[in-house]
Amino acid sequence: MTPTRLIFGKGVIEKLPEVMAQFGKKILLTYGGGSIKKIGLYDKVKELLSNFEIIELSGIQPNPKYDPSVLDGVRLCKENHVDVILAVGGGSVLDCSKAIATGAKYDGDPWELISYQAFAKESIPIVDIITLAATGSEYDPGGVISRTETNDKIGYVDPHNFPAVSFLDPTYTFTVSKKQTAAGCADAMNHIMEQYFCEDSTLLNDGFMEAGLKSLMVNAKKCLENPEDYTARAEMMLDCTYGCNGIYSLGNSRSGWPCHGMEHALSAYYDITHGEGLAIITPRWMKHILNEKTVHRFVKYGVNVFGIDGSLEKFEIAEKAIDETYKFFESIGIPMHLKDVGIDESRLEEMAHHVAVNEGLENAWSPLSEKDILDIFTASL
Ligand code: NZQ
Ligand code: ZN
């Protein structure tokens, strides 16, 4: 069950004081590199919360870092006895805030929680105002944290990480750049694909996910053409919000989320944009795992998402579907080779080993060995 309350629509921020008051007076306001100041959201939040005591943690980077951001946030919460965290920004700000929220209520090193050596018993409640449609962090219990010195990027999932309340106002996403809009679309599409490509699904789930994919493709293009298209931004936001919550695939068999497992190594080692890494890997992964056992899912995907003629031979449909996937990502301006995002062959083996050891992809729907992972990375160059 998802405990998060979603408050959706233009202008919903006016409810912020009433929502925050439920949790207390002392707020840790977390944000990134300044986009919320440029769009006027920072001033609006400060004005609405003038009766609260606000402590700030700024400068949270994309692919949020354990040191300094999580550690600084935990220290600020402990020192100031913070009642509630207000995360304002994209998925990185929200993910970092989740790790802070549990870390602040834990006596040991917060990394023990993120790396599953220990489990949180309590956390500080989180409210968020999401400003970028992509991760779905606003409606899920996950947070992805990077530790630079060990090249770790860990998906930290804990029920305590569900935000208590998420404000979704699509107008705050009008200023998201073309690069981040496209990367957000690719990320959300991949969240759906990671759930779609599995052994057992239902008609309801397949229909929901196919509609999500189609909606993302149509609306991302509209957002790129007209960044202030409210309806397109709104629909894209919801497609993304549902992404990692589990509702797209409730009851499906597990897939193992292989593309995320592989991409986390790319952004851990090279700090690239998550959605771009996923878009590069996804079609190569699809080609790699296409076989007699998996082809039926590609046929359904190709016919229902891309409208490919269902009377064609099954592998022809599957190949066309993979080509269409690649072409779509390319059409929204995503660089489609690892070399385009600064990754060469020098560390592919090391990354493949890291993924094989840490991500458990031998248990994925279509299992991946270290050699498979290396082959997919190599094909993505
Ligand atoms: O730092 P600021 O100045 O705020 O700028 C950000 C950042 O540079 C900017 N931005 C955000 N909202 C904006 C805006 N620029 C203009 N107007 C706005 N309204 O966009 C840049 C990217 O922000 P970031 O938060 O990093 O992007 P995203 O939301 O895509 O989050 C990516 C992170 O989330 C993780 C990824 O691995 C990555 O670390 N993920 C989290 C998941 C989850 N919690 O469920 C699932 C995903 O699979 C993903 O792994
Ligand atoms: Zn993702």
Short mmCIF file of C-alpha atoms and ligand atoms in Angstrom, two decimals:
data_model
loop_
_atom_site.label_atom_id
_atom_site.label_comp_id
_atom_site.label_asym_id
_atom_site.label_seq_id
_atom_site.Cartn_x
_atom_site.Cartn_y
_atom_site.Cartn_z
CA MET A 1 0.00 0.00 0.00
CA THR A 2 1.26 3.47 -0.88
CA PRO A 3 0.93 5.94 1.98
CA THR A 4 1.88 8.98 -0.13
CA ARG A 5 -0.78 11.62 -0.62
CA LEU A 6 -0.56 13.21 -4.09
CA ILE A 7 -1.74 16.79 -4.46
CA PHE A 8 -1.92 17.50 -8.18
CA GLY A 9 -2.61 20.54 -10.34
CA LYS A 10 -1.75 24.13 -11.10
CA GLY A 11 -1.46 26.28 -7.99
CA VAL A 12 -1.67 23.47 -5.42
CA ILE A 13 1.31 24.95 -3.61
CA GLU A 14 -1.10 27.26 -1.79
CA LYS A 15 -1.91 24.25 0.41
CA LEU A 16 1.72 24.01 1.55
CA PRO A 17 1.39 25.77 4.95
CA GLU A 18 -1.59 23.65 5.97
CA VAL A 19 0.18 20.45 4.92
CA MET A 20 3.47 21.31 6.63
CA ALA A 21 1.73 22.29 9.86
CA GLN A 22 0.67 18.65 10.39
CA PHE A 23 4.31 17.68 10.86
CA GLY A 24 5.71 20.45 13.04
CA LYS A 25 7.49 23.79 12.91
CA LYS A 26 11.10 22.97 12.07
CA ILE A 27 11.71 22.24 8.42
CA LEU A 28 14.84 21.13 6.57
CA LEU A 29 14.40 22.63 3.09
CA THR A 30 16.48 20.65 0.58
CA TYR A 31 17.20 21.68 -3.01
CA GLY A 32 19.71 21.43 -5.82
CA GLY A 33 21.91 23.80 -7.74
CA GLY A 34 19.57 26.74 -8.03
CA SER A 35 16.84 25.94 -10.58
CA ILE A 36 14.17 26.49 -7.93
CA LYS A 37 15.46 30.03 -7.40
CA LYS A 38 15.39 30.77 -11.14
CA ILE A 39 11.75 29.68 -11.44
CA GLY A 40 10.60 31.66 -8.41
CA LEU A 41 9.67 28.56 -6.45
CA TYR A 42 12.20 29.16 -3.67
CA ASP A 43 10.78 32.63 -2.93
CA LYS A 44 7.23 31.29 -3.07
CA VAL A 45 8.03 28.52 -0.58
CA LYS A 46 9.76 30.94 1.80
CA GLU A 47 6.81 33.34 1.60
CA LEU A 48 4.23 30.61 2.26
CA LEU A 49 6.26 29.20 5.15
CA SER A 50 7.17 32.48 6.83
CA ASN A 51 5.76 31.20 10.13
CA PHE A 52 7.98 28.12 10.17
CA GLU A 53 11.61 27.75 11.14
CA ILE A 54 13.55 26.78 8.05
CA ILE A 55 17.03 25.27 7.89
CA GLU A 56 18.46 24.84 4.39
CA LEU A 57 20.54 22.23 2.59
CA SER A 58 21.34 23.38 -0.96
CA GLY A 59 23.64 22.17 -3.73
CA ILE A 60 22.36 18.58 -3.98
CA GLN A 61 23.82 17.35 -7.26
CA PRO A 62 22.34 15.11 -9.95
CA ASN A 63 23.25 11.53 -8.99
CA PRO A 64 23.18 12.74 -5.37
CA LYS A 65 26.27 12.09 -3.33
CA TYR A 66 26.47 10.47 0.07
CA ASP A 67 29.35 12.75 0.94
CA PRO A 68 28.72 15.62 1.41
CA SER A 69 24.94 15.92 0.79
CA VAL A 70 23.48 13.01 2.76
CA LEU A 71 25.96 13.44 5.60
CA ASP A 72 25.38 17.21 5.79
CA GLY A 73 21.62 16.73 5.81
CA VAL A 74 21.76 14.13 8.59
CA ARG A 75 23.96 16.43 10.66
CA LEU A 76 21.61 19.40 10.15
CA CYS A 77 18.58 17.33 11.15
CA LYS A 78 20.26 16.02 14.29
CA GLU A 79 21.66 19.38 15.35
CA ASN A 80 18.40 21.24 14.82
CA HIS A 81 15.87 18.56 15.82
CA VAL A 82 14.11 18.90 12.48
CA ASP A 83 10.43 17.81 12.36
CA VAL A 84 9.97 17.42 8.62
CA ILE A 85 11.97 17.60 5.39
CA LEU A 86 10.67 19.63 2.44
CA ALA A 87 12.42 18.47 -0.74
CA VAL A 88 12.03 20.85 -3.68
CA GLY A 89 13.52 19.80 -7.00
CA GLY A 90 14.08 16.76 -9.20
CA GLY A 91 14.55 13.12 -8.29
CA SER A 92 18.08 13.72 -7.03
CA VAL A 93 16.93 16.17 -4.36
CA LEU A 94 14.15 13.86 -3.31
CA ASP A 95 16.35 10.74 -3.23
CA CYS A 96 18.97 12.50 -1.14
CA SER A 97 16.25 13.69 1.25
CA LYS A 98 15.03 10.12 1.70
CA ALA A 99 18.49 8.97 2.79
CA ILE A 100 18.70 11.95 5.14
CA ALA A 101 15.28 11.19 6.61
CA THR A 102 16.21 7.69 7.75
CA GLY A 103 19.85 8.55 8.49
CA ALA A 104 18.77 11.28 10.89
CA LYS A 105 16.90 8.77 13.04
CA TYR A 106 19.72 6.23 13.07
CA ASP A 107 22.61 6.19 15.53
CA GLY A 108 25.18 4.53 13.28
CA ASP A 109 26.70 5.45 9.92
CA PRO A 110 23.80 6.16 7.47
CA TRP A 111 25.66 4.19 4.79
CA GLU A 112 24.77 1.04 6.75
CA LEU A 113 21.10 1.72 5.90
CA ILE A 114 21.71 2.57 2.24
CA SER A 115 23.80 -0.57 1.77
CA TYR A 116 21.32 -2.80 3.66
CA GLN A 117 23.69 -3.70 6.49
CA ALA A 118 21.03 -2.33 8.83
CA PHE A 119 17.37 -1.37 8.57
CA ALA A 120 15.65 1.84 9.61
CA LYS A 121 13.12 1.73 12.42
CA GLU A 122 11.87 5.27 11.92
CA SER A 123 12.41 8.36 9.80
CA ILE A 124 11.62 12.04 9.53
CA PRO A 125 8.54 12.63 7.34
CA ILE A 126 9.18 13.99 3.85
CA VAL A 127 7.04 16.39 1.84
CA ASP A 128 8.15 17.21 -1.70
CA ILE A 129 7.48 19.56 -4.56
CA ILE A 130 8.74 17.72 -7.61
CA THR A 131 10.01 19.94 -10.45
CA LEU A 132 11.12 17.38 -13.02
CA ALA A 133 9.05 14.55 -14.50
CA ALA A 134 11.24 11.46 -14.61
CA THR A 135 12.03 9.24 -11.67
CA GLY A 136 8.73 8.72 -9.90
CA SER A 137 10.57 9.25 -6.62
CA GLU A 138 7.61 11.36 -5.49
CA TYR A 139 5.45 8.24 -5.29
CA ASP A 140 7.85 5.44 -4.42
CA PRO A 141 9.99 4.14 -1.56
CA GLY A 142 13.31 4.31 -3.44
CA GLY A 143 16.26 6.65 -3.38
CA VAL A 144 19.43 6.24 -5.39
CA ILE A 145 22.63 7.39 -3.71
CA SER A 146 26.18 7.53 -5.08
CA ARG A 147 29.40 7.09 -3.20
CA THR A 148 32.16 8.45 -5.35
CA GLU A 149 35.20 6.82 -3.77
CA THR A 150 33.87 3.28 -4.25
CA ASN A 151 31.98 3.85 -7.54
CA ASP A 152 28.80 2.70 -5.84
CA LYS A 153 25.36 3.85 -6.88
CA ILE A 154 22.81 2.05 -4.79
CA GLY A 155 19.03 1.93 -5.13
CA TYR A 156 18.01 2.23 -1.49
CA VAL A 157 14.46 0.96 -1.07
CA ASP A 158 12.74 1.12 2.31
CA PRO A 159 9.04 1.69 3.14
CA HIS A 160 10.11 4.62 5.33
CA ASN A 161 11.20 6.37 2.14
CA PHE A 162 7.68 6.97 0.81
CA PRO A 163 7.06 10.72 0.90
CA ALA A 164 4.18 11.63 3.17
CA VAL A 165 2.86 14.20 0.71
CA SER A 166 3.92 15.05 -2.85
CA PHE A 167 2.92 18.26 -4.58
CA LEU A 168 2.67 17.80 -8.34
CA ASP A 169 2.26 21.08 -10.20
CA PRO A 170 3.11 20.59 -13.88
CA THR A 171 3.83 24.31 -14.35
CA TYR A 172 7.02 23.88 -12.32
CA THR A 173 8.33 21.59 -15.07
CA PHE A 174 7.94 24.21 -17.86
CA THR A 175 11.58 25.26 -17.45
CA VAL A 176 13.10 21.77 -17.60
CA SER A 177 15.68 21.78 -20.42
CA LYS A 178 15.26 19.77 -23.61
CA LYS A 179 18.07 17.45 -22.48
CA GLN A 180 16.43 16.73 -19.10
CA THR A 181 12.93 16.46 -20.63
CA ALA A 182 14.17 13.83 -23.06
CA ALA A 183 16.18 12.03 -20.38
CA GLY A 184 13.15 12.07 -18.07
CA CYS A 185 11.01 10.53 -20.80
CA ALA A 186 13.61 7.81 -21.44
CA ASP A 187 13.89 7.09 -17.71
CA ALA A 188 10.13 6.77 -17.27
CA MET A 189 9.79 4.65 -20.43
CA ASN A 190 12.47 2.36 -19.12
CA HIS A 191 10.74 2.07 -15.74
CA ILE A 192 7.72 0.72 -17.61
CA MET A 193 9.79 -1.56 -19.84
CA GLU A 194 11.60 -2.98 -16.83
CA GLN A 195 8.19 -4.13 -15.59
CA TYR A 196 6.70 -5.06 -18.98
CA PHE A 197 9.44 -7.48 -19.99
CA CYS A 198 8.75 -10.34 -17.61
CA GLU A 199 7.28 -13.83 -17.70
CA ASP A 200 3.78 -13.36 -16.28
CA SER A 201 1.68 -10.27 -16.77
CA THR A 202 -2.03 -9.51 -17.06
CA LEU A 203 -4.15 -7.87 -19.73
CA LEU A 204 -4.85 -5.00 -17.37
CA ASN A 205 -1.19 -4.40 -16.54
CA ASP A 206 -0.08 -4.74 -20.16
CA GLY A 207 -2.72 -2.25 -21.28
CA PHE A 208 -1.78 0.22 -18.54
CA MET A 209 1.92 -0.03 -19.38
CA GLU A 210 1.40 0.16 -23.15
CA ALA A 211 -0.72 3.29 -22.64
CA GLY A 212 1.99 4.74 -20.38
CA LEU A 213 4.63 4.18 -23.05
CA LYS A 214 2.49 5.70 -25.80
CA SER A 215 1.56 8.65 -23.63
CA LEU A 216 5.21 9.31 -22.79
CA MET A 217 6.27 9.23 -26.43
CA VAL A 218 3.49 11.57 -27.58
CA ASN A 219 3.70 13.98 -24.68
CA ALA A 220 7.49 14.21 -24.47
CA LYS A 221 7.54 15.34 -28.09
CA LYS A 222 4.88 17.94 -27.33
CA CYS A 223 6.87 19.17 -24.31
CA LEU A 224 9.99 19.47 -26.45
CA GLU A 225 8.12 21.46 -29.09
CA ASN A 226 6.27 23.66 -26.62
CA PRO A 227 7.77 23.54 -23.11
CA GLU A 228 4.76 25.39 -21.69
CA ASP A 229 2.11 22.97 -23.00
CA TYR A 230 0.33 22.40 -19.68
CA THR A 231 -1.64 19.33 -20.76
CA ALA A 232 1.43 17.59 -22.16
CA ARG A 233 3.56 18.43 -19.11
CA ALA A 234 0.73 17.25 -16.84
CA GLU A 235 0.23 13.93 -18.61
CA MET A 236 3.95 13.29 -18.76
CA MET A 237 4.24 14.07 -15.07
CA LEU A 238 1.67 11.44 -14.14
CA ASP A 239 3.17 8.83 -16.50
CA CYS A 240 6.39 9.34 -14.58
CA THR A 241 4.87 9.50 -11.10
CA TYR A 242 3.42 5.99 -11.44
CA GLY A 243 6.75 4.64 -12.74
CA CYS A 244 8.43 2.94 -9.81
CA ASN A 245 5.51 2.64 -7.46
CA GLY A 246 4.62 -0.89 -8.56
CA ILE A 247 1.08 -0.05 -9.69
CA TYR A 248 1.97 -0.44 -13.38
CA SER A 249 2.70 -4.11 -12.74
CA LEU A 250 0.94 -5.16 -9.56
CA GLY A 251 0.96 -8.97 -9.46
CA ASN A 252 3.40 -9.44 -12.36
CA SER A 253 6.35 -11.80 -12.00
CA ARG A 254 9.63 -10.07 -11.28
CA SER A 255 11.91 -8.86 -14.03
CA GLY A 256 15.07 -7.91 -12.13
CA TRP A 257 15.26 -4.37 -13.61
CA PRO A 258 18.39 -5.24 -15.68
CA CYS A 259 18.81 -1.92 -17.52
CA HIS A 260 18.79 -0.01 -14.24
CA GLY A 261 21.31 -2.44 -12.79
CA MET A 262 23.65 -1.76 -15.71
CA GLU A 263 23.01 1.99 -15.92
CA HIS A 264 23.75 2.57 -12.27
CA ALA A 265 27.35 1.52 -12.97
CA LEU A 266 27.60 3.96 -15.88
CA SER A 267 26.46 6.92 -13.80
CA ALA A 268 28.48 5.78 -10.77
CA TYR A 269 31.72 5.61 -12.77
CA TYR A 270 31.11 8.53 -15.15
CA ASP A 271 28.39 10.67 -13.49
CA ILE A 272 26.27 10.69 -16.67
CA THR A 273 22.57 11.57 -16.84
CA HIS A 274 20.60 8.49 -15.76
CA GLY A 275 17.92 8.67 -18.49
CA GLU A 276 20.51 9.02 -21.24
CA GLY A 277 22.43 5.98 -20.00
CA LEU A 278 19.20 3.99 -19.99
CA ALA A 279 18.23 5.05 -23.51
CA ILE A 280 21.64 3.97 -24.80
CA ILE A 281 21.55 0.58 -23.08
CA THR A 282 17.90 -0.38 -23.60
CA PRO A 283 17.86 -1.25 -27.34
CA ARG A 284 21.20 -3.10 -27.00
CA TRP A 285 19.84 -5.08 -24.06
CA MET A 286 16.71 -5.88 -26.06
CA LYS A 287 18.73 -7.20 -29.00
CA HIS A 288 20.92 -9.21 -26.65
CA ILE A 289 18.10 -11.02 -24.87
CA LEU A 290 15.85 -11.58 -27.89
CA ASN A 291 15.39 -15.33 -28.29
CA GLU A 292 12.71 -18.01 -28.60
CA LYS A 293 11.77 -17.65 -24.93
CA THR A 294 11.48 -13.85 -24.85
CA VAL A 295 10.19 -13.05 -28.33
CA HIS A 296 6.48 -13.16 -27.41
CA ARG A 297 6.85 -10.09 -25.17
CA PHE A 298 8.58 -8.14 -27.94
CA VAL A 299 5.80 -9.10 -30.34
CA LYS A 300 3.14 -7.75 -27.99
CA TYR A 301 5.18 -4.61 -27.33
CA GLY A 302 5.80 -4.02 -31.04
CA VAL A 303 2.20 -4.50 -32.11
CA ASN A 304 0.52 -2.62 -29.25
CA VAL A 305 2.98 0.21 -28.68
CA PHE A 306 4.33 0.88 -32.18
CA GLY A 307 1.45 -0.48 -34.29
CA ILE A 308 3.66 -2.98 -36.13
CA ASP A 309 1.74 -5.39 -38.37
CA GLY A 310 0.95 -8.42 -36.20
CA SER A 311 0.78 -10.78 -39.17
CA LEU A 312 4.54 -10.52 -39.77
CA GLU A 313 6.92 -13.25 -38.62
CA LYS A 314 7.49 -12.96 -34.85
CA PHE A 315 11.23 -12.18 -34.95
CA GLU A 316 10.65 -9.61 -37.69
CA ILE A 317 8.14 -7.84 -35.43
CA ALA A 318 10.55 -8.00 -32.52
CA GLU A 319 13.46 -6.58 -34.56
CA LYS A 320 11.26 -3.77 -35.84
CA ALA A 321 10.10 -2.98 -32.31
CA ILE A 322 13.71 -2.70 -31.12
CA ASP A 323 14.56 -0.44 -34.07
CA GLU A 324 11.54 1.77 -33.31
CA THR A 325 12.66 2.05 -29.68
CA TYR A 326 16.10 3.20 -30.78
CA LYS A 327 14.70 5.62 -33.35
CA PHE A 328 12.34 7.18 -30.84
CA PHE A 329 15.12 7.94 -28.36
CA GLU A 330 17.23 9.34 -31.19
CA SER A 331 14.31 11.49 -32.39
CA ILE A 332 14.03 13.26 -29.03
CA GLY A 333 17.69 14.21 -29.16
CA ILE A 334 19.29 11.62 -26.90
CA PRO A 335 22.93 10.77 -27.68
CA MET A 336 22.70 7.07 -28.49
CA HIS A 337 26.29 5.88 -27.98
CA LEU A 338 28.35 5.63 -24.81
CA LYS A 339 31.15 7.50 -26.58
CA ASP A 340 28.75 10.45 -27.03
CA VAL A 341 28.47 10.77 -23.24
CA GLY A 342 32.19 10.43 -22.56
CA ILE A 343 32.48 6.69 -21.94
CA ASP A 344 35.12 4.72 -23.84
CA GLU A 345 36.16 1.06 -23.69
CA SER A 346 38.75 1.51 -20.94
CA ARG A 347 36.56 0.64 -17.93
CA LEU A 348 33.84 -1.53 -19.49
CA GLU A 349 35.23 -4.75 -18.01
CA GLU A 350 35.54 -3.21 -14.56
CA MET A 351 31.97 -1.91 -14.73
CA ALA A 352 30.61 -5.23 -16.00
CA HIS A 353 32.30 -6.97 -13.09
CA HIS A 354 30.88 -4.41 -10.64
CA VAL A 355 27.35 -4.94 -12.02
CA ALA A 356 27.68 -8.73 -11.98
CA VAL A 357 28.81 -8.73 -8.36
CA ASN A 358 26.37 -6.13 -7.03
CA GLU A 359 23.13 -6.19 -9.06
CA GLY A 360 22.05 -9.84 -9.05
CA LEU A 361 21.19 -9.87 -12.77
CA GLU A 362 21.74 -13.61 -13.02
CA ASN A 363 18.23 -13.77 -11.54
CA ALA A 364 16.63 -11.39 -14.05
CA TRP A 365 13.77 -12.53 -16.31
CA SER A 366 16.37 -13.11 -18.98
CA PRO A 367 19.48 -13.79 -16.86
CA LEU A 368 22.65 -11.82 -17.53
CA SER A 369 26.15 -13.09 -16.77
CA GLU A 370 29.19 -10.84 -16.48
CA LYS A 371 29.98 -11.63 -20.11
CA ASP A 372 26.45 -10.72 -21.21
CA ILE A 373 26.75 -7.39 -19.39
CA LEU A 374 30.12 -6.69 -21.02
CA ASP A 375 28.69 -7.57 -24.44
CA ILE A 376 25.79 -5.14 -23.91
CA PHE A 377 28.18 -2.38 -22.81
CA THR A 378 30.43 -3.05 -25.78
CA ALA A 379 27.50 -2.98 -28.21
CA SER A 380 26.49 0.38 -26.68
CA LEU A 381 29.84 2.07 -27.44
O1 NZQ B 1 20.06 21.10 -9.32
P1 NZQ B 1 19.06 22.00 -9.94
O2 NZQ B 1 19.55 23.40 -10.08
O3 NZQ B 1 17.71 21.93 -9.29
O4 NZQ B 1 18.88 21.54 -11.48
C1 NZQ B 1 18.39 20.27 -11.85
C2 NZQ B 1 19.50 19.33 -12.34
O5 NZQ B 1 20.58 20.06 -12.87
C3 NZQ B 1 17.55 20.43 -13.10
N1 NZQ B 1 16.13 20.76 -12.81
C4 NZQ B 1 15.28 20.14 -11.98
N2 NZQ B 1 14.06 20.73 -12.06
C5 NZQ B 1 14.17 21.75 -12.94
C6 NZQ B 1 15.49 21.78 -13.43
N3 NZQ B 1 15.91 22.69 -14.32
C7 NZQ B 1 15.01 23.61 -14.74
N4 NZQ B 1 13.72 23.63 -14.33
C8 NZQ B 1 13.27 22.72 -13.44
N5 NZQ B 1 11.97 22.74 -13.06
O6 NZQ B 1 17.61 19.18 -13.75
C9 NZQ B 1 18.87 18.58 -13.49
C10 NZQ B 1 18.66 17.10 -13.19
O7 NZQ B 1 17.98 16.94 -11.97
P2 NZQ B 1 17.86 15.51 -11.26
O8 NZQ B 1 17.08 15.68 -10.04
O9 NZQ B 1 19.21 14.89 -11.17
O10 NZQ B 1 17.05 14.67 -12.36
P3 NZQ B 1 16.06 13.45 -12.20
O11 NZQ B 1 14.78 13.88 -11.62
O12 NZQ B 1 16.06 12.79 -13.50
O13 NZQ B 1 16.77 12.50 -11.10
C11 NZQ B 1 17.83 11.64 -11.45
C12 NZQ B 1 18.26 10.82 -10.26
O14 NZQ B 1 17.20 9.98 -9.79
C13 NZQ B 1 17.66 8.62 -9.73
C14 NZQ B 1 18.69 8.57 -10.81
O15 NZQ B 1 19.53 7.46 -10.70
C15 NZQ B 1 19.41 9.89 -10.62
O16 NZQ B 1 20.33 9.80 -9.56
N6 NZQ B 1 16.51 7.70 -9.83
C16 NZQ B 1 15.63 7.64 -8.81
C17 NZQ B 1 14.58 6.76 -8.80
C18 NZQ B 1 13.64 6.65 -7.67
N7 NZQ B 1 13.82 7.33 -6.58
O17 NZQ B 1 12.67 5.95 -7.73
C19 NZQ B 1 14.33 5.85 -9.89
C20 NZQ B 1 15.11 6.15 -11.13
O18 NZQ B 1 15.26 4.96 -11.82
C21 NZQ B 1 16.43 6.78 -10.93
O19 NZQ B 1 17.43 5.79 -10.76
ZN ZN B 2 15.28 5.20 -13.69
#
